[in-house]
XYZ file of N, CA and C in Angstrom:
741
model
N 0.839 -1.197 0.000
C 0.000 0.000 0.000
C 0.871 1.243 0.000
N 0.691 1.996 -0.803
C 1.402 3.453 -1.038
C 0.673 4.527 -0.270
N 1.496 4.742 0.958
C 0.900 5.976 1.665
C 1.455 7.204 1.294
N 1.067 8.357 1.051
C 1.140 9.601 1.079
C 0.131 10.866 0.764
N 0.893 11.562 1.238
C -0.009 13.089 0.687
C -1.151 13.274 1.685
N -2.131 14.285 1.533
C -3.231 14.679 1.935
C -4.424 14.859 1.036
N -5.859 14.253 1.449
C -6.910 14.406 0.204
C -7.531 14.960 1.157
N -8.545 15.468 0.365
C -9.880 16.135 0.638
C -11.027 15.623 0.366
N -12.192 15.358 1.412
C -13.306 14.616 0.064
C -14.357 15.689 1.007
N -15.354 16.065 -0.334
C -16.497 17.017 -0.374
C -17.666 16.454 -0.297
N -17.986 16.381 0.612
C -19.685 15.811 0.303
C -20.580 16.598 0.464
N -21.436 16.963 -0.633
C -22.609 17.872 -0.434
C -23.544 17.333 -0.892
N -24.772 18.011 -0.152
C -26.296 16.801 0.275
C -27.372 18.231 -0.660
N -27.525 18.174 -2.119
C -28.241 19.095 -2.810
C -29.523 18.938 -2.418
N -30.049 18.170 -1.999
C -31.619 17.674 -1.927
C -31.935 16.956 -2.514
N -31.385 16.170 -4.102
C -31.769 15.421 -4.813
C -30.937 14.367 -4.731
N -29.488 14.884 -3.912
C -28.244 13.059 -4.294
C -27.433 13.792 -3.954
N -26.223 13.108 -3.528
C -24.897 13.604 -3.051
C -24.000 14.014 -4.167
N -22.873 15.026 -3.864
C -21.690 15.139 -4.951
C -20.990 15.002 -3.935
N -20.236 14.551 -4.643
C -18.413 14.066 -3.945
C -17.690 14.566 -4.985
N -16.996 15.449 -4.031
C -15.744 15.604 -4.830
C -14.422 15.146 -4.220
N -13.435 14.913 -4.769
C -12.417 14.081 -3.964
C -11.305 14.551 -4.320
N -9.978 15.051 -3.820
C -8.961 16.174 -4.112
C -7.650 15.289 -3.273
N -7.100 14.628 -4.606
C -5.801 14.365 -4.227
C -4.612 14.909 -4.089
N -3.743 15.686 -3.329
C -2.612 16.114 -3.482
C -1.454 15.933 -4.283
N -0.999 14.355 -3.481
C -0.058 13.678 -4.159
C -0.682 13.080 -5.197
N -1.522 12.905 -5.719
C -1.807 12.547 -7.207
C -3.084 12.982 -7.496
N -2.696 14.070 -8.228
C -4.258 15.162 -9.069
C -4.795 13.955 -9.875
N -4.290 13.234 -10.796
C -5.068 12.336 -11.529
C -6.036 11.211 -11.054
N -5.875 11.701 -10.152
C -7.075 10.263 -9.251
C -8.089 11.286 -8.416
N -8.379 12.487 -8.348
C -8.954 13.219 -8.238
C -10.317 13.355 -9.327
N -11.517 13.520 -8.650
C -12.834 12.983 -9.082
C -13.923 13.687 -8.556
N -14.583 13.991 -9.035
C -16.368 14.004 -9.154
C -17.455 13.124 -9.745
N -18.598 13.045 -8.202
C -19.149 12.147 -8.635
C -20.393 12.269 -7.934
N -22.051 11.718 -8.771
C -23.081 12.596 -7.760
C -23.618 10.824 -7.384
N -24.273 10.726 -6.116
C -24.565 9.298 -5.882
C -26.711 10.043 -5.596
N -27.639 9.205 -5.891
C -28.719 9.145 -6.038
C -29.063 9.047 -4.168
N -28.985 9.578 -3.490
C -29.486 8.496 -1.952
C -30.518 9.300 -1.668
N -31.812 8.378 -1.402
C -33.594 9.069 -0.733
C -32.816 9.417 0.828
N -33.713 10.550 0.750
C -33.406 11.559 1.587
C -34.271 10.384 3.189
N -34.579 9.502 3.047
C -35.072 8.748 4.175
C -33.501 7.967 4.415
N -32.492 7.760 3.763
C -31.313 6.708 4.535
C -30.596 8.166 5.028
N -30.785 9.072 4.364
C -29.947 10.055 5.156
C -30.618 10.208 6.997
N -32.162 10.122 7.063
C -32.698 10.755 7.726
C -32.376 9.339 8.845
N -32.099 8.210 8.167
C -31.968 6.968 9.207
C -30.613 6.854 9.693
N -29.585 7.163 8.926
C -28.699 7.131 9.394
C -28.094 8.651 10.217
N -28.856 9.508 10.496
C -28.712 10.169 11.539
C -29.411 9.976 12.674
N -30.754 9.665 12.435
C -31.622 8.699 14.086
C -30.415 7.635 14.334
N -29.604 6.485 13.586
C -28.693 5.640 14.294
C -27.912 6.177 15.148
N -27.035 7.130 14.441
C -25.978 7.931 15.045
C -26.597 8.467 16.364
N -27.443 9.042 16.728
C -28.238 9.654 18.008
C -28.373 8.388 18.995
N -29.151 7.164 18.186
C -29.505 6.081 18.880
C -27.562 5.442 19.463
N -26.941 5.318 18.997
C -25.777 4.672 19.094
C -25.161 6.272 20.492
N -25.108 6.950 19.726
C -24.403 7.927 20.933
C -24.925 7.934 22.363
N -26.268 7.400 22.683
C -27.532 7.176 23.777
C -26.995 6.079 24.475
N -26.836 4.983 23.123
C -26.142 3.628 23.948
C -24.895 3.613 24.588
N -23.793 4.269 23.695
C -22.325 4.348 24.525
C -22.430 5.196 25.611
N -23.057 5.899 25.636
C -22.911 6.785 27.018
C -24.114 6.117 28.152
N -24.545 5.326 27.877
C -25.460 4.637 29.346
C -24.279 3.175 29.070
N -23.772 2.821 28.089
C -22.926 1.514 28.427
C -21.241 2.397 29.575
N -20.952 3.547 29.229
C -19.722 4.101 29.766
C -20.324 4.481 31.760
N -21.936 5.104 31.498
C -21.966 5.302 33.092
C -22.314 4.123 33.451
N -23.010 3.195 32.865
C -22.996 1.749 33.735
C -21.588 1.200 34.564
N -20.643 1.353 33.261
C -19.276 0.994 33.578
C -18.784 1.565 34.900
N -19.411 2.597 34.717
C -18.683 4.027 35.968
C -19.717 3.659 37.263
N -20.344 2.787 37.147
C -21.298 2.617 38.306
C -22.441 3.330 38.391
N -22.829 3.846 37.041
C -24.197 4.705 37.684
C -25.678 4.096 37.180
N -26.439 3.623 38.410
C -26.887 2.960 38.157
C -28.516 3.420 37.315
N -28.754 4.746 37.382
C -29.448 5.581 37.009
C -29.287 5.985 35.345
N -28.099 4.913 34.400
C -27.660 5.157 33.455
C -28.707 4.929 32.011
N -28.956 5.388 31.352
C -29.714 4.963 30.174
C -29.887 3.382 30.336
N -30.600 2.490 29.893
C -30.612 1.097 29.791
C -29.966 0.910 28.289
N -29.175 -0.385 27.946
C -28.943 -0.554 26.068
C -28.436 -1.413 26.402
N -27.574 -1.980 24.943
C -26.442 -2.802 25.010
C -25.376 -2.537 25.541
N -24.938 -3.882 26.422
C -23.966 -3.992 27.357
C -22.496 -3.567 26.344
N -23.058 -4.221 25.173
C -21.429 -3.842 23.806
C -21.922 -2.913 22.546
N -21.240 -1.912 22.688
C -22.124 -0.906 21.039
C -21.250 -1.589 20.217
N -20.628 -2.013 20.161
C -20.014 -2.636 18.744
C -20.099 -3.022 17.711
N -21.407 -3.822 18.074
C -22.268 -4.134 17.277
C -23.205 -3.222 16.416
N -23.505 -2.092 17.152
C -24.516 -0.777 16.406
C -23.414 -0.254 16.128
N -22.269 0.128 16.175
C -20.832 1.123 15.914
C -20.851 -0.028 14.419
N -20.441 -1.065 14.200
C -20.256 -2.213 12.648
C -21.781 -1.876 11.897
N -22.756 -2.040 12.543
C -23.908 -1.822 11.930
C -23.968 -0.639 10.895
N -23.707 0.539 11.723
C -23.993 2.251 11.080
C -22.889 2.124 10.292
N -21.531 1.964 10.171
C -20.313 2.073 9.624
C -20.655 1.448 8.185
N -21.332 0.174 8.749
C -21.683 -0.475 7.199
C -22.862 0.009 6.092
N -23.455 0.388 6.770
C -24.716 1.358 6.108
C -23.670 2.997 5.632
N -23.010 3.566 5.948
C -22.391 4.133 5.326
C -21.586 4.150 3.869
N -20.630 2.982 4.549
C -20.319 2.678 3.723
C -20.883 2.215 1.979
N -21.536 1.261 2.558
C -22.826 1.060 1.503
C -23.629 1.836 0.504
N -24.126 2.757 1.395
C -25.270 3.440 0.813
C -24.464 5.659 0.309
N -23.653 5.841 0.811
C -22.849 7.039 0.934
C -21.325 7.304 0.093
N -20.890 6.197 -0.310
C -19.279 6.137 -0.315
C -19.800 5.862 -1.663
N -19.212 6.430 -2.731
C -19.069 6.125 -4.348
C -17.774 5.001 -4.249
N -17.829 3.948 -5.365
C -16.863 2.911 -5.569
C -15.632 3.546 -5.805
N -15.380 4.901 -6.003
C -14.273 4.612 -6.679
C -13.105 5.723 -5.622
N -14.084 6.171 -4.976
C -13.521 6.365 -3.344
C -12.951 5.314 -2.464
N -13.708 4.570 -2.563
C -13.258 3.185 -1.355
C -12.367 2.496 -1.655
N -11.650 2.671 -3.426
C -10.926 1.865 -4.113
C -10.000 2.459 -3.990
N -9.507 4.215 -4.017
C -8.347 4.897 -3.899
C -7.932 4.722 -2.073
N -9.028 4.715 -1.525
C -8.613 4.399 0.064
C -8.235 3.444 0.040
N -8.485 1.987 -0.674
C -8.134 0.814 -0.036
C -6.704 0.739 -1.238
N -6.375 1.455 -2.149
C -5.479 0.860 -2.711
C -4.104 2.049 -2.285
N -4.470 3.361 -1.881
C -3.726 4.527 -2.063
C -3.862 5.196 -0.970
N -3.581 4.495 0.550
C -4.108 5.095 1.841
C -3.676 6.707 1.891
N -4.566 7.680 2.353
C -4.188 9.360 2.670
C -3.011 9.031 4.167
N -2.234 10.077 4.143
C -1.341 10.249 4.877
C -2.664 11.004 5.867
N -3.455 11.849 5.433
C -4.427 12.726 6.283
C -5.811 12.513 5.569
N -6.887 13.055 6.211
C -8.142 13.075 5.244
C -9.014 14.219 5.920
N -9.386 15.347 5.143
C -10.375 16.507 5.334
C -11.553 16.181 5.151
N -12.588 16.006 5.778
C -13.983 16.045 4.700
C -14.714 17.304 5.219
N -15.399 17.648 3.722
C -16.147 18.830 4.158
C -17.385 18.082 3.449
N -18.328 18.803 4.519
C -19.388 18.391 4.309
C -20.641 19.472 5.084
N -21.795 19.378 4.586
C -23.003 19.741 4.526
C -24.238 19.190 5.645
N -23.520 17.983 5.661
C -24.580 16.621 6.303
C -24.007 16.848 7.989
N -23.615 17.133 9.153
C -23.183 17.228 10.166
C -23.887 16.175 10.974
N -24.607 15.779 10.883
C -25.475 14.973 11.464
C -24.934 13.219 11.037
N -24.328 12.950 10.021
C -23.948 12.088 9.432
C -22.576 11.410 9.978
N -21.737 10.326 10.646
C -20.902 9.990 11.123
C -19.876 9.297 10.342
N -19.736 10.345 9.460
C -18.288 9.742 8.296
C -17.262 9.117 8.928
N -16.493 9.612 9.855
C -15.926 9.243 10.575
C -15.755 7.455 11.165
N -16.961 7.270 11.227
C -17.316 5.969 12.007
C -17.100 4.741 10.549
N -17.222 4.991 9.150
C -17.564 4.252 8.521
C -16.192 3.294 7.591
N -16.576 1.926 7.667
C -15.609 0.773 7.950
C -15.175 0.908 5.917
N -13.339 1.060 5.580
C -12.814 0.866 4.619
C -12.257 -0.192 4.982
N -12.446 -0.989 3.989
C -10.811 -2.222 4.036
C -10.836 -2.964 5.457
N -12.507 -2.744 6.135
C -12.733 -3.350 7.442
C -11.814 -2.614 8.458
N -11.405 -1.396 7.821
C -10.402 -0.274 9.476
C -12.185 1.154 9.024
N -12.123 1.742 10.272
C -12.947 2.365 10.614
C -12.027 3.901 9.959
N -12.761 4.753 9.232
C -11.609 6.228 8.877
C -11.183 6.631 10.166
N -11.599 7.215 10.773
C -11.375 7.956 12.029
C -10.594 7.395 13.011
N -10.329 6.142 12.519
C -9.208 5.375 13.773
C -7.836 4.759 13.246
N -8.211 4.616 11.381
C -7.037 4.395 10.519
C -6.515 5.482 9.883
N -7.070 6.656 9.794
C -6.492 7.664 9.174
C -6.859 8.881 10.062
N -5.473 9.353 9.938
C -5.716 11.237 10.475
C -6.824 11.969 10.210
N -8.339 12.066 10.685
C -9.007 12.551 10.078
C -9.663 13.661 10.482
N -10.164 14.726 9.774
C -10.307 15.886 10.447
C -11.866 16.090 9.534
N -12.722 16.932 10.002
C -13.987 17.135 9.404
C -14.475 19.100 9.761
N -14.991 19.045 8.481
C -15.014 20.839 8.456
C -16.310 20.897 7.976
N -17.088 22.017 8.301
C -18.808 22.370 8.234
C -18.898 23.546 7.026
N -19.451 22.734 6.070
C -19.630 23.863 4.805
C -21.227 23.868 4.344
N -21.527 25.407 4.192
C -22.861 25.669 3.694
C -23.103 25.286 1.953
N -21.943 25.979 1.568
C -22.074 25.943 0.010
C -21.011 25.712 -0.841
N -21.561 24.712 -1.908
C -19.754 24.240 -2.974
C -19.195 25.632 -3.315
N -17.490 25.293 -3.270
C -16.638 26.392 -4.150
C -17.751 26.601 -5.608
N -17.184 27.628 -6.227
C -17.168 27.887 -7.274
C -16.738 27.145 -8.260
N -15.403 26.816 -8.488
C -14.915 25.796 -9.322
C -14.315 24.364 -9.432
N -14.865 23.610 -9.938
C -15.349 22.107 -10.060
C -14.171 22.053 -10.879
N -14.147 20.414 -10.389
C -12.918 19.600 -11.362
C -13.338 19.009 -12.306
N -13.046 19.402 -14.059
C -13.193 18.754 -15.399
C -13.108 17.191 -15.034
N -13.884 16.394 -15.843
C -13.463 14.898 -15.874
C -12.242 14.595 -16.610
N -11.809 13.840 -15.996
C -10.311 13.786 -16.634
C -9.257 14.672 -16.394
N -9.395 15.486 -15.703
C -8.546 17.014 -15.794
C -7.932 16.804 -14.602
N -6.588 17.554 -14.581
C -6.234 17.503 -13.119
C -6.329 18.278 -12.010
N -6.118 18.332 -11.068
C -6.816 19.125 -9.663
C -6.725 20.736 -10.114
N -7.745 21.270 -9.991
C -8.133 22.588 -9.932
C -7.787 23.427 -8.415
N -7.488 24.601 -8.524
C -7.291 25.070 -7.415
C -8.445 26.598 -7.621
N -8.558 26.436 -6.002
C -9.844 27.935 -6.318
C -8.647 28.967 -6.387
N -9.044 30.121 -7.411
C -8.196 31.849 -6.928
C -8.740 32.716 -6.765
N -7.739 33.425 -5.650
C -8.688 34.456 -5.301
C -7.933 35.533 -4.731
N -9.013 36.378 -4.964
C -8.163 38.072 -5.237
C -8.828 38.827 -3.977
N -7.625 39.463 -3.317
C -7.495 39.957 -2.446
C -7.346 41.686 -2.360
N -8.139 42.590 -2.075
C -8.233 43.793 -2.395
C -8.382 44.769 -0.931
N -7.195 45.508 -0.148
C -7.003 45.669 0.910
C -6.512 47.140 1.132
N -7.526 47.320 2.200
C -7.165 49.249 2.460
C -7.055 49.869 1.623
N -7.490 50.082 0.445
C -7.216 51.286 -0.857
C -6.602 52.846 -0.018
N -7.535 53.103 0.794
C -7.832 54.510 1.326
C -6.699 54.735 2.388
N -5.670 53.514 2.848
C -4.527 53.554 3.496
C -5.201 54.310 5.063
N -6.651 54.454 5.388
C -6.756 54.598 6.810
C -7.579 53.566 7.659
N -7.741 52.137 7.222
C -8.420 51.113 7.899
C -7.144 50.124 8.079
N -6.950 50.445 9.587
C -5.585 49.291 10.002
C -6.253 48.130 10.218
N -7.678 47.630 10.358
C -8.102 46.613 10.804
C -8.135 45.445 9.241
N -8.430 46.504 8.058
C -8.731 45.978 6.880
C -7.359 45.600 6.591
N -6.153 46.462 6.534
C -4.875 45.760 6.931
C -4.263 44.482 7.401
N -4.700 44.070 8.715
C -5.007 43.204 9.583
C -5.494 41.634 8.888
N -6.754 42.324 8.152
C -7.721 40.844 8.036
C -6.955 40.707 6.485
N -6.391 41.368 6.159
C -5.797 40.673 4.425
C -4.392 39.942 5.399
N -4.491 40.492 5.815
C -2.721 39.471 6.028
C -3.520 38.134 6.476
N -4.419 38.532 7.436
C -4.946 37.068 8.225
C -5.409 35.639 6.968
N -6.024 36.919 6.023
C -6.607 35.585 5.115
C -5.624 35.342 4.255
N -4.333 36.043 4.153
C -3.323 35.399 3.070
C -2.399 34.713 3.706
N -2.236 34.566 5.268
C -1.449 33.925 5.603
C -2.133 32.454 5.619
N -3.911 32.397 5.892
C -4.397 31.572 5.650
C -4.228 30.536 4.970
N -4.918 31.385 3.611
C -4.685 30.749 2.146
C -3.333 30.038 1.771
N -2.076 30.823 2.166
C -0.884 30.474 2.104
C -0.803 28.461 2.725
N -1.681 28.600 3.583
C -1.879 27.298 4.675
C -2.839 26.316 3.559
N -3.419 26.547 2.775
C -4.045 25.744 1.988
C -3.598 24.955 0.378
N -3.783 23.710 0.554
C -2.963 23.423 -1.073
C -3.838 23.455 -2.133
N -5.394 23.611 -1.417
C -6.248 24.019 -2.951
C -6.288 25.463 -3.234
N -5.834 26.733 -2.573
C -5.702 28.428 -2.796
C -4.803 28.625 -3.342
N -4.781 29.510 -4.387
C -3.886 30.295 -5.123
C -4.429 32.127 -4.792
N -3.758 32.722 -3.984
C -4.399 34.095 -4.192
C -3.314 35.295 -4.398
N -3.868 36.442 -4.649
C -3.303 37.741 -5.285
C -3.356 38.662 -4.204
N -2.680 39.580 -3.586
C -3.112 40.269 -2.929
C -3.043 42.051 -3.678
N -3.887 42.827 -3.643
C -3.295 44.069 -3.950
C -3.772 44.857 -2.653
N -2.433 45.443 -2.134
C -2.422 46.088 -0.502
C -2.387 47.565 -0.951
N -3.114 48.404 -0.438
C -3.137 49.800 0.069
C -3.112 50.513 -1.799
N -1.736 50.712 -1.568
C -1.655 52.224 -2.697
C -1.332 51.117 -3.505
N -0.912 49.794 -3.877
C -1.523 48.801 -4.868
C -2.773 49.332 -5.280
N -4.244 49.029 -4.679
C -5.108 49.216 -5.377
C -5.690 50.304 -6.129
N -5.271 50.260 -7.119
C -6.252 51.408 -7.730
C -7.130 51.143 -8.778
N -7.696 51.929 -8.892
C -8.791 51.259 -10.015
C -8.194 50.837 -11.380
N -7.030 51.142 -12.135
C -6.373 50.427 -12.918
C -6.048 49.577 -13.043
N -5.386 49.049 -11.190
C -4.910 47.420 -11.276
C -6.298 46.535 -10.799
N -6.795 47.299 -10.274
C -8.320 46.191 -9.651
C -9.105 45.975 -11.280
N -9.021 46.620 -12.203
C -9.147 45.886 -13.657
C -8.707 45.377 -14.296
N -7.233 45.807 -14.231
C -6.110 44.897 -15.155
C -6.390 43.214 -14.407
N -6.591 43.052 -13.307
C -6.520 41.964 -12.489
C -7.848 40.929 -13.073
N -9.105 41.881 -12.630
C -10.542 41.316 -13.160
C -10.667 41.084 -14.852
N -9.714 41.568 -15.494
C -10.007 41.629 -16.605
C -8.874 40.006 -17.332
N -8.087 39.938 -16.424
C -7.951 38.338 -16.558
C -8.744 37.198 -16.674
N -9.559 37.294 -15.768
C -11.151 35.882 -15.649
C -10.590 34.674 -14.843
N -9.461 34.967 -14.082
C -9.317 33.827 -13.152
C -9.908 33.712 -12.291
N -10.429 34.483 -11.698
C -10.604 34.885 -9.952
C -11.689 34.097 -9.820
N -11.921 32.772 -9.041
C -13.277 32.658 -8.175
C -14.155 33.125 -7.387
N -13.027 34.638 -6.441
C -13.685 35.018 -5.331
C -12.742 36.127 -5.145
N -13.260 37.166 -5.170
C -12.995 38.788 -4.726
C -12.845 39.000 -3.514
N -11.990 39.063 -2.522
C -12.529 39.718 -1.283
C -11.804 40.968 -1.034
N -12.869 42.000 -0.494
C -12.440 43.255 -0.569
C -12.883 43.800 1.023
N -11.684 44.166 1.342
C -11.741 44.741 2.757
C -11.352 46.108 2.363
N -12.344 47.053 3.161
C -11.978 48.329 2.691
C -13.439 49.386 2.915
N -13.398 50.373 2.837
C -14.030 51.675 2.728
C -15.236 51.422 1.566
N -16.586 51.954 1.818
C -17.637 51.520 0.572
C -18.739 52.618 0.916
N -19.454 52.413 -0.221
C -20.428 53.516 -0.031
C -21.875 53.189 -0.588
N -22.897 53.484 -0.573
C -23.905 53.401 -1.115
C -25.255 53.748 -1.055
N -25.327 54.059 -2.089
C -26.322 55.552 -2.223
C -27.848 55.531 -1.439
N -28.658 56.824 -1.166
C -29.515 56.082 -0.816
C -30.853 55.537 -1.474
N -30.970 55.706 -2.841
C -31.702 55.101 -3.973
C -32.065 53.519 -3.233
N -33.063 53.218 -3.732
C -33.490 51.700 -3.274
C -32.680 50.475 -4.552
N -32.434 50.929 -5.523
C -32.310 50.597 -6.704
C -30.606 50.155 -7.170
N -29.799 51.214 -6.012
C -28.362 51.775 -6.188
C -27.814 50.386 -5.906
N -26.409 50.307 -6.012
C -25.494 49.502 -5.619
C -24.269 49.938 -4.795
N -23.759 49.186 -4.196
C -22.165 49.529 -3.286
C -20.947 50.108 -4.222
N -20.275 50.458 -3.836
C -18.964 50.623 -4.564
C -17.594 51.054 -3.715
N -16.977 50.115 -4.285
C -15.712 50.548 -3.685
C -14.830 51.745 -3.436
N -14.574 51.739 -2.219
C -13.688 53.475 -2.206
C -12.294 52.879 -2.364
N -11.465 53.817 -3.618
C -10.522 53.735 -3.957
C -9.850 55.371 -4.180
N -8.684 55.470 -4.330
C -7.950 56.245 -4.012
C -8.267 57.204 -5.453
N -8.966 56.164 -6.658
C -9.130 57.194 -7.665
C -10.481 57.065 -7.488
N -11.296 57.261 -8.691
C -12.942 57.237 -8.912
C -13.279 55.863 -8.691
N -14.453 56.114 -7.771
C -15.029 54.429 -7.096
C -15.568 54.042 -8.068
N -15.334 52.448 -7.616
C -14.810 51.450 -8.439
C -16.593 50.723 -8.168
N -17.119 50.445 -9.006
C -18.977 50.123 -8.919
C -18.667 48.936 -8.744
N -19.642 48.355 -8.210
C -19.643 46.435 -7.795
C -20.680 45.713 -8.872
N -21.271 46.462 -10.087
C -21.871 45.701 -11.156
C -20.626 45.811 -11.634
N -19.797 46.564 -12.067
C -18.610 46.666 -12.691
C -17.869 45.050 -12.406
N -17.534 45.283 -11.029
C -16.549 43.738 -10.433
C -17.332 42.669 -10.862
């Protein structure tokens, strides 16, 4: 088994079926999208398990501890812990996920996901449980990036443009661009740009947009907007503000 690198896997719950997306480091070419069909009733069962199972280990742990006032259940969850793991597995995990885990173990594993209620963690690869065979860490996302990985194509990275203090008197807007580029710097799917202070002016905040890379703008800074019901924001910049239908 070839261990390395760090992946990412995305699971988002649209209302109609899952997408997975899956983000290999050490090898972009095994990196994938993929949507799985699941009725919104195994989602809804396999979060009553997870509740039911968390009820049982904690009246099997105060029994242990002597309290005799403890939930009643099984004396062993082990059995409901193999149960839920396998229904995961099963019904949640696309084939060709379980095949890069069982053939190409992650040195680490991120999942982001939508479903919080759902116990990824718990669910049995290669008969090892993730969360006890691999480094695994889990992050709470409302909504997919912007940009998706081509079939066949290799790993995409989001970019993103960074637009900070124009007006050179917001030290806090200062502050939060370093915070999110030292961030980003911390991430292997970000690529970002920063333009700081007397950088921005409305020349380079177009020369920049007028590329078409950018997934995501973020602009810390000075703004204005009119009081028309109709009007829009716009950026304060050091020359003529910069309109946000424009960006």
């Amino acid at each position: 088994m070839d261990r390395q690198g760090n992946s990412l896997l995305e699971v988002f719950w649209t209302g109609d079926d899952l997408r997975f997306t899956f983000l290999d480091r050490a090898r972009p070419s095994l990196s994938f999208e993929q949507s799985l069909r699941v009725p919104i009733g195994v989602l809804q069962g396999i979060a009553d398990s997870h509740t039911a199972l968390l009820t049982t280990v904690r009246g099997d742990v105060s029994r242990r501890a002597g309290d005799a006032s403890a939930p009643s259940g099984s004396s062993d969850s082990g059995e409901a812990i193999y149960e839920l793991a396998e229904t995961i597995r099963s019904f949640l995990f696309p084939d060709e996920f379980l095949t890069h885990v069982r053939d190409f173990a992650p040195a680490s594993l991120l999942i982001r996901t939508n479903l919080p209620n759902v116990p990824w963690e718990v669910s049995r690869i290669n008969g090892n449980i993730i969360g006890l065979k691999y480094p695994t860490g889990r992050s709470l996302v409302t909504q997919r990036p912007l940009k998706r990985i081509a079939p066949d194509s290799p790993i995409r990275e989001l970019n993103v443009l960074i637009i900070a203090n124009p007006t050179l008197d917001l030290d806090g807007a200062a502050r939060e661009a370093d915070a999110l580029s030292a961030f980003f710097k911390s991430s292997p799917y970000i690529t970002h740009d920063v333009l700081f202070e007397s950088e921005a002016t409305v020349s380079r905040i177009a020369e920049r947009m007028n590329q078409g890379v950018y997934d995501v703008v973020h602009y810390a800074g000075h703004s204005d907007v009119a009081q028309a019901a109709d009007s829009q924001g716009v950026m304060a910049c050091p020359q003529p503000l910069y309109h946000s239908s424009t960006v």
